[in-house]
Coordinates of C-alpha atoms and ligand atoms in Angstrom, one line a residue:
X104 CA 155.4 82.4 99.4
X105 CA 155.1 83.9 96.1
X106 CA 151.3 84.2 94.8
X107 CA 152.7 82.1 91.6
X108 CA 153.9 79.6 94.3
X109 CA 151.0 79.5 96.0
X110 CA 148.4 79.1 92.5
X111 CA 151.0 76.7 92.0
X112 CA 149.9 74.6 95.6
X113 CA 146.7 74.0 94.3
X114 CA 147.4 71.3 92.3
X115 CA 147.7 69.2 94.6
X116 CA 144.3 69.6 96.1
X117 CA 142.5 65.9 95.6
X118 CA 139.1 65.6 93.5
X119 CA 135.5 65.3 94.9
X120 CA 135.2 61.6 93.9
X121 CA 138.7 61.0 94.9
X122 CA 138.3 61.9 98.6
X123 CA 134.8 60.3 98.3
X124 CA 136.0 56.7 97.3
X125 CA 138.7 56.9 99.4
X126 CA 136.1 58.1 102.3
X127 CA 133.8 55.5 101.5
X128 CA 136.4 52.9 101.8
X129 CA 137.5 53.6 104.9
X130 CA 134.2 54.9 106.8
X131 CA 131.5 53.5 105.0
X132 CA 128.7 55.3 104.1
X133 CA 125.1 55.1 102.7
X134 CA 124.9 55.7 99.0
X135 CA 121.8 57.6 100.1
X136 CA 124.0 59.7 102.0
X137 CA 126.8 60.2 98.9
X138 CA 124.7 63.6 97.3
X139 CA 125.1 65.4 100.6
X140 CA 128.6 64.2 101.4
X141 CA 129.8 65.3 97.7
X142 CA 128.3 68.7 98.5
X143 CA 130.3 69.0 101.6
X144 CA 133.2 67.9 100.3
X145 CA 133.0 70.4 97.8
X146 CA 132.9 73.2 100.4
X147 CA 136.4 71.4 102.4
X148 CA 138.0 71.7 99.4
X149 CA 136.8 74.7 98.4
X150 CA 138.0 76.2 102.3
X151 CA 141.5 75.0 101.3
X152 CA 141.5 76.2 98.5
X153 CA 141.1 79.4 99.8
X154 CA 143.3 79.5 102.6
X155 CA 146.2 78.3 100.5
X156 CA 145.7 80.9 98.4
X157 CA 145.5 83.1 101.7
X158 CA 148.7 81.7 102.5
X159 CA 147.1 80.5 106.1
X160 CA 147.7 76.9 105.5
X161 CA 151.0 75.5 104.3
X162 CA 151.2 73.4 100.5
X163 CA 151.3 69.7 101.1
X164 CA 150.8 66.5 99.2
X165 CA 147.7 65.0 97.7
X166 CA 147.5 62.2 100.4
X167 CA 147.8 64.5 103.3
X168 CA 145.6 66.4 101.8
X169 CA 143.0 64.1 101.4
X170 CA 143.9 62.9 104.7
X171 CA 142.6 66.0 106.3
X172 CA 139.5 66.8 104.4
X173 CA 138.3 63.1 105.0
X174 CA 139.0 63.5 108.7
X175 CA 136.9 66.5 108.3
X176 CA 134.1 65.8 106.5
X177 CA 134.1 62.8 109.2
X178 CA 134.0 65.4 111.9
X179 CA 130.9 66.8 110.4
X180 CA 129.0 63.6 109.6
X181 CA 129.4 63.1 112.9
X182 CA 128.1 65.8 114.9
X183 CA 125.2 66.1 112.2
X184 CA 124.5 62.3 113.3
X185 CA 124.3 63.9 116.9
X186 CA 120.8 64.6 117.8
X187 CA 119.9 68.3 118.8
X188 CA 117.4 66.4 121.4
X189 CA 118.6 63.7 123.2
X190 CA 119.1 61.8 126.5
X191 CA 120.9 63.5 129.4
X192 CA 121.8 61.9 132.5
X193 CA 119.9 63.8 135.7
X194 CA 122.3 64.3 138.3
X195 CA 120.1 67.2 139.6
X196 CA 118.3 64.7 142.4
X197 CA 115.3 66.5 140.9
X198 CA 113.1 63.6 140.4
X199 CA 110.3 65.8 138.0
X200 CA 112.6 68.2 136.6
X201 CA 110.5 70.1 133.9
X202 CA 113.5 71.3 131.8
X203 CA 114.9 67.4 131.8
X204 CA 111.6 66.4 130.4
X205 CA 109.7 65.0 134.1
X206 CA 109.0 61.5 134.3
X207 CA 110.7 58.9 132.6
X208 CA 108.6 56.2 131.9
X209 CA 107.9 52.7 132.8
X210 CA 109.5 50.0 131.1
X211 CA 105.5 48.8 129.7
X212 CA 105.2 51.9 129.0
X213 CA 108.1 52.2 126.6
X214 CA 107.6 48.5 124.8
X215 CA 103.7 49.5 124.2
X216 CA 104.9 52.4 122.8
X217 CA 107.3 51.1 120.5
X218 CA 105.4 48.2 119.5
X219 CA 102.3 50.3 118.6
X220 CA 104.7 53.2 116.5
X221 CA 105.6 51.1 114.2
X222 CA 102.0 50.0 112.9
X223 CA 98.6 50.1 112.5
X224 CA 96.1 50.7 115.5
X225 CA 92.2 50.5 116.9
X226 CA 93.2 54.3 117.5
X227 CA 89.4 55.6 116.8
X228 CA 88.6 51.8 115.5
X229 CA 85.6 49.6 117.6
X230 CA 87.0 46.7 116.8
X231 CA 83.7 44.6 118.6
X232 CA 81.8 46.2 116.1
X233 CA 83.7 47.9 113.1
X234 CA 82.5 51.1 113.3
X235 CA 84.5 54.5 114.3
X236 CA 85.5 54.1 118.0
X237 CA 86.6 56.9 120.3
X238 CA 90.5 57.1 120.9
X239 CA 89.7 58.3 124.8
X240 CA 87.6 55.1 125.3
X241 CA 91.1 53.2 126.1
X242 CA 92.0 55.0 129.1
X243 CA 88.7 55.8 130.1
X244 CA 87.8 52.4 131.8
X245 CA 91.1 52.5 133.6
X246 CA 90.9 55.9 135.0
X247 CA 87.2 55.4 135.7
X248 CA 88.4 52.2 137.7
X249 CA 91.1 53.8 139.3
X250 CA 89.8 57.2 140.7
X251 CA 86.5 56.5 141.0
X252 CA 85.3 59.3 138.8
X253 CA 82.4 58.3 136.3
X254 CA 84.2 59.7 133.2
X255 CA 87.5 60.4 131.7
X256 CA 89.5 62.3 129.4
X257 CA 92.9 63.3 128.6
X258 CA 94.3 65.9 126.3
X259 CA 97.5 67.1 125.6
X260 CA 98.7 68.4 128.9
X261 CA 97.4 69.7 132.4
X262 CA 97.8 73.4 130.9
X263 CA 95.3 72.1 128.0
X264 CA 92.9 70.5 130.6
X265 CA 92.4 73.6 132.2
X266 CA 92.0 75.7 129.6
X267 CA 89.5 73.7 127.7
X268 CA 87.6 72.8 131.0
X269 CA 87.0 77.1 131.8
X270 CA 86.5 77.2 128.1
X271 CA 83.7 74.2 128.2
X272 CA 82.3 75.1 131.0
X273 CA 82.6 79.0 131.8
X274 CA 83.0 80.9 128.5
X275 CA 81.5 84.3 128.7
X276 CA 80.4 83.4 132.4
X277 CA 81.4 83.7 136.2
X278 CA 84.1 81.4 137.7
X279 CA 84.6 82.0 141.3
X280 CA 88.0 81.5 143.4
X281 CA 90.2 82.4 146.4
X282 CA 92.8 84.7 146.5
X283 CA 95.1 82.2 147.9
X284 CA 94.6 79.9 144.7
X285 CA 95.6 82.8 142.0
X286 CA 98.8 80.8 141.2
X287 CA 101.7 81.2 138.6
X288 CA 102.7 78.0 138.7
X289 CA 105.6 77.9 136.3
X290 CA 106.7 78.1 132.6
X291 CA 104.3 80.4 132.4
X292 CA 100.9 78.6 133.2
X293 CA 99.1 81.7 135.6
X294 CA 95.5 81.1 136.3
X295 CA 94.4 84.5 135.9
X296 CA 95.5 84.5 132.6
X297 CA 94.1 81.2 131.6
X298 CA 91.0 82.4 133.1
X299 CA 91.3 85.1 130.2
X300 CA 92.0 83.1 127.4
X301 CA 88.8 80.9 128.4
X302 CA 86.7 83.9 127.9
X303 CA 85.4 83.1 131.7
X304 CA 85.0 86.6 133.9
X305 CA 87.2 85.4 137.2
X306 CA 85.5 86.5 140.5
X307 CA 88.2 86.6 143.3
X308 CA 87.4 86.3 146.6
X309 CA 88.4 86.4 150.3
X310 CA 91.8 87.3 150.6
X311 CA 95.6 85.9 149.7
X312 CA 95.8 84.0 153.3
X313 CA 92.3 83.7 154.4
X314 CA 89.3 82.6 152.6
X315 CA 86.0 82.1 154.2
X316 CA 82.4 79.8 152.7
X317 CA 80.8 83.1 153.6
X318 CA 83.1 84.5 150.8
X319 CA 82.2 82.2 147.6
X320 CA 78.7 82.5 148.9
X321 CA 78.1 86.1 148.3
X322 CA 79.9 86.1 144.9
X323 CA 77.9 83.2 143.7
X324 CA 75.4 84.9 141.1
X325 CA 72.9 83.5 138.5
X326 CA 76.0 84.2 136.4
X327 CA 78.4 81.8 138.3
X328 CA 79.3 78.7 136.1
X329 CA 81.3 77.1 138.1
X330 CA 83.5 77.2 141.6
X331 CA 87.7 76.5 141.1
X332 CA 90.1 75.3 143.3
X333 CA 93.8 75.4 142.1
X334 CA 96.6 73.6 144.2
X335 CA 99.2 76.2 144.8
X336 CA 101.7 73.7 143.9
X337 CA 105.1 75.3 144.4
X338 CA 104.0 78.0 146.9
X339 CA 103.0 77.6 150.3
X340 CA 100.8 80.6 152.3
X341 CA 101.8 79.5 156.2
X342 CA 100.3 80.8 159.7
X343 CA 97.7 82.8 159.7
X344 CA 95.7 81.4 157.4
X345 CA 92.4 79.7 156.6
X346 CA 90.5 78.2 153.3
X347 CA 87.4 75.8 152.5
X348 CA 87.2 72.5 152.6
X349 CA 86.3 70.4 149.4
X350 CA 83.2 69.2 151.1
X351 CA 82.1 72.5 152.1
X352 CA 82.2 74.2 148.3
X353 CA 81.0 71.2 146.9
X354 CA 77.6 71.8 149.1
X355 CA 77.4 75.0 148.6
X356 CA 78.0 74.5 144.8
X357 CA 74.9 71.8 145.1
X358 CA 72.5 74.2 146.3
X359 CA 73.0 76.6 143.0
X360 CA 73.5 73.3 140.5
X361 CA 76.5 74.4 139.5
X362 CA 79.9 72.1 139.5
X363 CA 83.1 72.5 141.7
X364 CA 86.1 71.9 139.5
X365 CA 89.6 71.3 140.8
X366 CA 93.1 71.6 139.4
X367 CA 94.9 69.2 141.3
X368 CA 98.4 69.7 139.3
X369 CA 100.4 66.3 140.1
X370 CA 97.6 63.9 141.2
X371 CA 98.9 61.1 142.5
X372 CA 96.7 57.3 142.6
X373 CA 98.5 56.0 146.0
X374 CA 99.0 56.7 149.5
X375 CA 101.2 56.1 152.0
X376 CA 100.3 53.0 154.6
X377 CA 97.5 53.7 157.0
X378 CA 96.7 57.1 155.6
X379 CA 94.6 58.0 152.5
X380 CA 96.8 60.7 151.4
X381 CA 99.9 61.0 149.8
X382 CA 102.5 62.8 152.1
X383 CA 100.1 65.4 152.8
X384 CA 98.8 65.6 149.3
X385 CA 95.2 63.7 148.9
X386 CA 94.6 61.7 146.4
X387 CA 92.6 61.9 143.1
X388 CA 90.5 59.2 144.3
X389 CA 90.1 61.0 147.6
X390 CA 89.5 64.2 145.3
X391 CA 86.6 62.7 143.6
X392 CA 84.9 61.1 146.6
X393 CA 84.5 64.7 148.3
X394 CA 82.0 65.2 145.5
X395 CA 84.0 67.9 143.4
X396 CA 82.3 67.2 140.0
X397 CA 86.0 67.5 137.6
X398 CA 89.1 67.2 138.6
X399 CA 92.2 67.3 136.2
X400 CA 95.7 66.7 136.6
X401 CA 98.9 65.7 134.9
X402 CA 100.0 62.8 133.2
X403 CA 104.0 63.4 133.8
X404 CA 104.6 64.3 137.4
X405 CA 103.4 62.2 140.5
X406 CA 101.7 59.6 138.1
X407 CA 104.8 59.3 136.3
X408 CA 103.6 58.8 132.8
X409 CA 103.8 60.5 129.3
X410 CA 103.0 64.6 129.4
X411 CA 99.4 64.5 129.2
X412 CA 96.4 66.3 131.1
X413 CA 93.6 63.9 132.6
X414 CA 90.1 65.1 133.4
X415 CA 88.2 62.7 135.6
X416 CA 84.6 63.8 136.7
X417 CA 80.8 63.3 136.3
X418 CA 79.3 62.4 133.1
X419 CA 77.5 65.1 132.2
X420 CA 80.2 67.7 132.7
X421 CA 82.7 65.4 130.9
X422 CA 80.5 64.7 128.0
X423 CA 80.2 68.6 127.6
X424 CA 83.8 69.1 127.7
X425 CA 84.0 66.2 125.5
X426 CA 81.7 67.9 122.6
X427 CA 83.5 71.2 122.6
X428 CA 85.7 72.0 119.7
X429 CA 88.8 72.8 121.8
X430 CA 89.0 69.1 122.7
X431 CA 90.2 68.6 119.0
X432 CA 92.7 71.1 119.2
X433 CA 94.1 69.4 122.6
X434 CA 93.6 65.9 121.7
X435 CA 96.7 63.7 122.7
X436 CA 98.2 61.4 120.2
X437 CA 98.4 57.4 119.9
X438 CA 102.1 57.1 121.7
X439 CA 100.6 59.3 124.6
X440 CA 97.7 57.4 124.9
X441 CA 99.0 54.0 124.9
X442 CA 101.9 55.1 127.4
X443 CA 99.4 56.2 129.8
X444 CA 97.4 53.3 129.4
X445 CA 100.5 51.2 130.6
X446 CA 100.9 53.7 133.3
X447 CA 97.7 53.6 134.7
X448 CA 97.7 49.8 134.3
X449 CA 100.2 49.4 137.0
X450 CA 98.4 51.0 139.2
X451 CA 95.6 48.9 139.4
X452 CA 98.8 46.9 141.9
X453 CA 99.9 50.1 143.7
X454 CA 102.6 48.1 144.7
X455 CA 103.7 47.1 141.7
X456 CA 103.4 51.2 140.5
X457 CA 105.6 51.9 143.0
X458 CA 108.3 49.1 141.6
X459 CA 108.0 49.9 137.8
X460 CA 107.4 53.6 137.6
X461 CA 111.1 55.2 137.4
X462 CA 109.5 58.8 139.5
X463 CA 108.1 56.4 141.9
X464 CA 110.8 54.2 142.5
X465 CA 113.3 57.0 142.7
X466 CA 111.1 59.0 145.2
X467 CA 111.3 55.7 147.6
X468 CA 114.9 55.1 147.1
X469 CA 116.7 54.2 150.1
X470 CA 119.2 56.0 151.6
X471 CA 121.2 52.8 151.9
X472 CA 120.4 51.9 148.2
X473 CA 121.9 55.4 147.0
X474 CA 124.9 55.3 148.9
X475 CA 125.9 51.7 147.9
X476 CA 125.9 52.6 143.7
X477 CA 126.9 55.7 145.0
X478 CA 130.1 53.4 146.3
X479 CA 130.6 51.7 143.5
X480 CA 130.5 54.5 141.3
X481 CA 133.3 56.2 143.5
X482 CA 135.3 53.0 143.0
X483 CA 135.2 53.8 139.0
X484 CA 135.9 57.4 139.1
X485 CA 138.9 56.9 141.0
X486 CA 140.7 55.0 139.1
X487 CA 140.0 58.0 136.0
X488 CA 141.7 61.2 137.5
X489 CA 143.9 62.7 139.5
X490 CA 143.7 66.2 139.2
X491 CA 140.2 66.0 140.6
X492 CA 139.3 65.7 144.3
X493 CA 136.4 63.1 144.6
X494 CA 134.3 63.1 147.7
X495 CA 130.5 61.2 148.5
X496 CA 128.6 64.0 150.6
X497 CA 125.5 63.8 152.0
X498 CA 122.9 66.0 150.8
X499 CA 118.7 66.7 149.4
X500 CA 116.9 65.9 146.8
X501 CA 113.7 67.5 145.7
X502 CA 110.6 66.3 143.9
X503 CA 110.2 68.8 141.3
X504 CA 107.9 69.8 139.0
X505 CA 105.7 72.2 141.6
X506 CA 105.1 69.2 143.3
X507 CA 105.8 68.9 147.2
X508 CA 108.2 71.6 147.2
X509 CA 109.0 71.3 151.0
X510 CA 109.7 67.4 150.7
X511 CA 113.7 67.1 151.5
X512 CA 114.7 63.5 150.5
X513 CA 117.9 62.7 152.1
X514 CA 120.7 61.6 149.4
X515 CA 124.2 61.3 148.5
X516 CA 125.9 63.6 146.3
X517 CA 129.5 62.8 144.5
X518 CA 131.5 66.0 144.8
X519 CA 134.3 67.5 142.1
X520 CA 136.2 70.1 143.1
X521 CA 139.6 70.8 141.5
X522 CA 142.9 73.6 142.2
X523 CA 143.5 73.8 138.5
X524 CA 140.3 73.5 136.9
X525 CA 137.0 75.3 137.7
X526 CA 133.7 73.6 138.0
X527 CA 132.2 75.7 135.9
X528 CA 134.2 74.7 133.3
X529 CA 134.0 70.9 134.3
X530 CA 129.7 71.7 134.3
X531 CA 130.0 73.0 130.4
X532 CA 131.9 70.4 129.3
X533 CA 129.3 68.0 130.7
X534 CA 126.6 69.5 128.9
X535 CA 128.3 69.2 125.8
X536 CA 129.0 65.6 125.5
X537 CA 127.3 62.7 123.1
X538 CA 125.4 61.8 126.7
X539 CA 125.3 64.9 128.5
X540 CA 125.3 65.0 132.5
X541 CA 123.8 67.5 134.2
X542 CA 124.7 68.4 137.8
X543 CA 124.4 71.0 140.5
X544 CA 127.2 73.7 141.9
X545 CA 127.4 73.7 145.6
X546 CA 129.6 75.3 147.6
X547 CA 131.4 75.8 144.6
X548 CA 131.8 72.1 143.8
X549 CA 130.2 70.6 141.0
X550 CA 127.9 67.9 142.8
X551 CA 126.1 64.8 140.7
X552 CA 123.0 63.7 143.0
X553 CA 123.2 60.1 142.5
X554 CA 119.7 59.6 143.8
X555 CA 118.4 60.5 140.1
X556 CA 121.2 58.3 137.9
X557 CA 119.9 55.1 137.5
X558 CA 121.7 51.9 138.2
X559 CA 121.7 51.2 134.3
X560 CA 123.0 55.0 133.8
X561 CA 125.8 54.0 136.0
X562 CA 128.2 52.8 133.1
X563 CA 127.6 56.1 130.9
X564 CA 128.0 58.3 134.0
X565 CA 131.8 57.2 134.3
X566 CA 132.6 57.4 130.2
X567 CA 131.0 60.4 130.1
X568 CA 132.9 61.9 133.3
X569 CA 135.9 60.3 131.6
X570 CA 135.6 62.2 128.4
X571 CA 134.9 65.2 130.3
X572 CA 138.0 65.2 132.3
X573 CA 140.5 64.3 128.8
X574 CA 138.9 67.1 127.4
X575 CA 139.6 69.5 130.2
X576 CA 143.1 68.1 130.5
X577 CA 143.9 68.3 126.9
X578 CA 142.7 72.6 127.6
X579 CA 145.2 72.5 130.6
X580 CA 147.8 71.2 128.6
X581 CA 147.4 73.8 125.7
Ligands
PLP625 C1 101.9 71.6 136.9 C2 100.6 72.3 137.0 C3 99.8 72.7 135.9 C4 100.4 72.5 134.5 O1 100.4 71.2 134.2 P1 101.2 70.7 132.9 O2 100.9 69.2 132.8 O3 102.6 71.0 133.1 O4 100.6 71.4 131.7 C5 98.6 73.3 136.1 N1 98.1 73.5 137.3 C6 98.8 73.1 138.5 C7 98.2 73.3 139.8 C8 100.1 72.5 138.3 O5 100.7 72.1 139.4

């Protein structure tokens, strides 16, 4: 085309407000919104423009023209109506997976928190009296109640509730600790460094596998503020080995006045029948009766509420954590707070915990309960595709979140494997839809672990699977 020609094209490039009205008409959309859409369709145009003065796009006529830019500037309203941050469904069978946000919460949890949102609240309001109130006085009954303890806090996360517990406690003094305990426990929490960001001097002691009382007595000094114990969470030191009961340091601790303090990581509230400990793990309650003076713990993994760290302990060391000016800086907000006040509410029924809290309920699921949705989910996908082999396979799924890492929970896993198309490819199309799934590659078949998709999930499981599988069709066919 000649370049006159091709000036000559432009004419029939539609105006802003033209392709606006007619956009309007058709899609509907907030005046609110018209400012930003003008601007955008400003910048379609302007593309156009350009390419048809490139000669990359071919002259047409003013409808098709504004055709095409409203199907655009639809395409763009669209994805910016997407949310960056978003639900996913968790076909990983890792019931606390970290990166997936851990627990999903109860469904008290979620109405308390939408109810309180969306107005005023007795946040730091005594509403007996008037005056300021305390916004940890909420929970603090109810973890009192349940564990035990004689006080309660909670700050932003477990992280937090060690950090400002060392800080509290041990700043510019002597914590002691075993070997075995000096953890890394994951996205980067590692308690020596901690340890140095509290300003607290660590004193190891006995050795990685083996730690003796005779060890945390010698290193106890007038300088020692405090004894730590740190559950090693995702790592296990096996055979020859040895370490010192609660009871033990909490004795020796006595005889110096100075407190035990224990980082339980998970913390779980209930116990399997006939025992008093939690597959192997003790409880916090358990914790607390030894005598160690402050445990802490998280809010999102065993417990199954919002992310949160919980200090439970004696008054006196509580109320001096309490006062320190770190506690500000960690303090949890109102949606936290009154999630985990509906958390911890259900466990006053342990039963009832183990019905309503999703990580709970998942974590008990039946064999017989996963393969029967597993069934009926089969059932839909068959009818979709073709191209893909389908298969229910037996297989494990973990707890997560550094939390009984040797636990193997017997599931079923629905299995994609296809000649033409590659599971990778099947996996990142997945990742990228409106509700993302997110599986697991086994034996080079994509696997969905349908211990973790809920029964109400079931329905967005297949349209999503669906879209994936159009998608990757329509990139065969090209
Ligand atoms: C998980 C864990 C933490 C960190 O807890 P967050 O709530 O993730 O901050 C700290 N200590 C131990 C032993 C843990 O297992």
């Amino acid at each position: 085309m000649l370049v006159q020609d091709r000036k000559a094209s432009l004419r029939n490039l539609p105006a802003v407000h033209h392709v606006l009205s007619s956009y309007v008409a058709r899609d509907n959309l907030d005046p609110a919104e018209y400012e930003d859409a003008v601007k955008l369709i400003q910048g379609l145009i302007a593309q156009a423009r350009e390419n048809l003065l490139q000669g990359k796009q071919q002259e047409q006529d003013k409808e098709r023209w504004n055709d095409e830019i409203c199907s655009d500037l639809k395409k763009i309203i669209g994805q910016r109506k997407r949310r960056p941050f978003r639900r996913v469904l968790n076909g990983t069978g890792i019931i606390l997976h970290t990166n997936l946000g851990r627990a999903p919460l109860a469904e008290e949890a979620i109405e308390a928190i939408v109810s309180l949102a969306s107005s005023y609240s007795n946040l730091e309001f005594d509403l007996a009296t008037g005056q300021r109130g305390k916004r940890y006085d909420h929970v603090r009954g109810l973890l009192r109640e349940l564990t035990g303890a004689e006080d309660a806090i909670v700050v932003n996360n477990n992280a937090a509730a060690v950090l400002l517990v060392l800080t509290a406690l041990a700043s510019k003094k002597e914590v002691v600790l075993s070997r075995g305990e000096l953890v890394e426990i994951g996205g980067s929490f590692r308690i020596p460094d901690v340890m140095a960001q509290s300003g607290a001097i660590m004193i190891e002691v006995g050795t990685t596998n083996k730690t003796k009382l005779k060890d945390y007595q010698n290193a106890l000094t007038d300088e020692t503020a405090l004894i730590l114990k740190v559950h090693p969470s995702n790592y296990k030191i096996i055979g020859f080995t040895a370490s010192v009961s609660r009871e033990e340091l909490v004795a020796l601790a006595r005889q110096k006045n100075i407190p035990v303090v224990e980082d339980l990581g998970s913390g779980v509230f209930i116990s399997q029948a006939s025992q008093d400990d939690f597959f192997g793990e003790p409880t916090v309650q358990k914790v607390v009766a030894s005598g160690v003076d402050v445990v802490t713990f998280s809010g999102d993994k065993l417990l199954g509420g919002p992310q949160g760290g919980i200090i439970v302990g004696k008054k006196e060391w509580i109320a001096e954590i309490e006062q320190h000016p770190l506690t500000r800086a960690l303090r949890v907000d109102k949606l936290t707070l009154v999630a985990l006040e509906e958390t911890l509410k259900l466990y006053i029924h342990p039963e009832k915990a183990k019905q309503r809290i999703p990580a709970l309920c998942l974590l008990y699921r039946s064999l017989e309960d996963i393969e029967k949705r597993a069934q009926a989910v089969m059932k839909e996908l068959k009818k979709l595709d073709e191209s893909w082999s389908i298969e229910l396979v037996p297989g494990t799924s973990q707890v997560g979140g550094g939390t009984l890492p040797e636990m193997e929970l017997p599931t079923w896993l629905i299995q994609f494997r296809s000649k033409d198309i590659s599971t990778q490819e099947l996996a990142d199309v997945l990742r990228s839809l409106e509700i993302p799934v997110i599986g697991r590659l086994r034996d080079q078949a994509f696997c969905i672990d349908m211990r973790t998709i809920r029964e109400r999930e079931e329905k967005d499981l297949c349209r999503s699977l669906q879209e994936a599988f159009q998608i990757l069709n329509s990139h065969e066919q090209k």
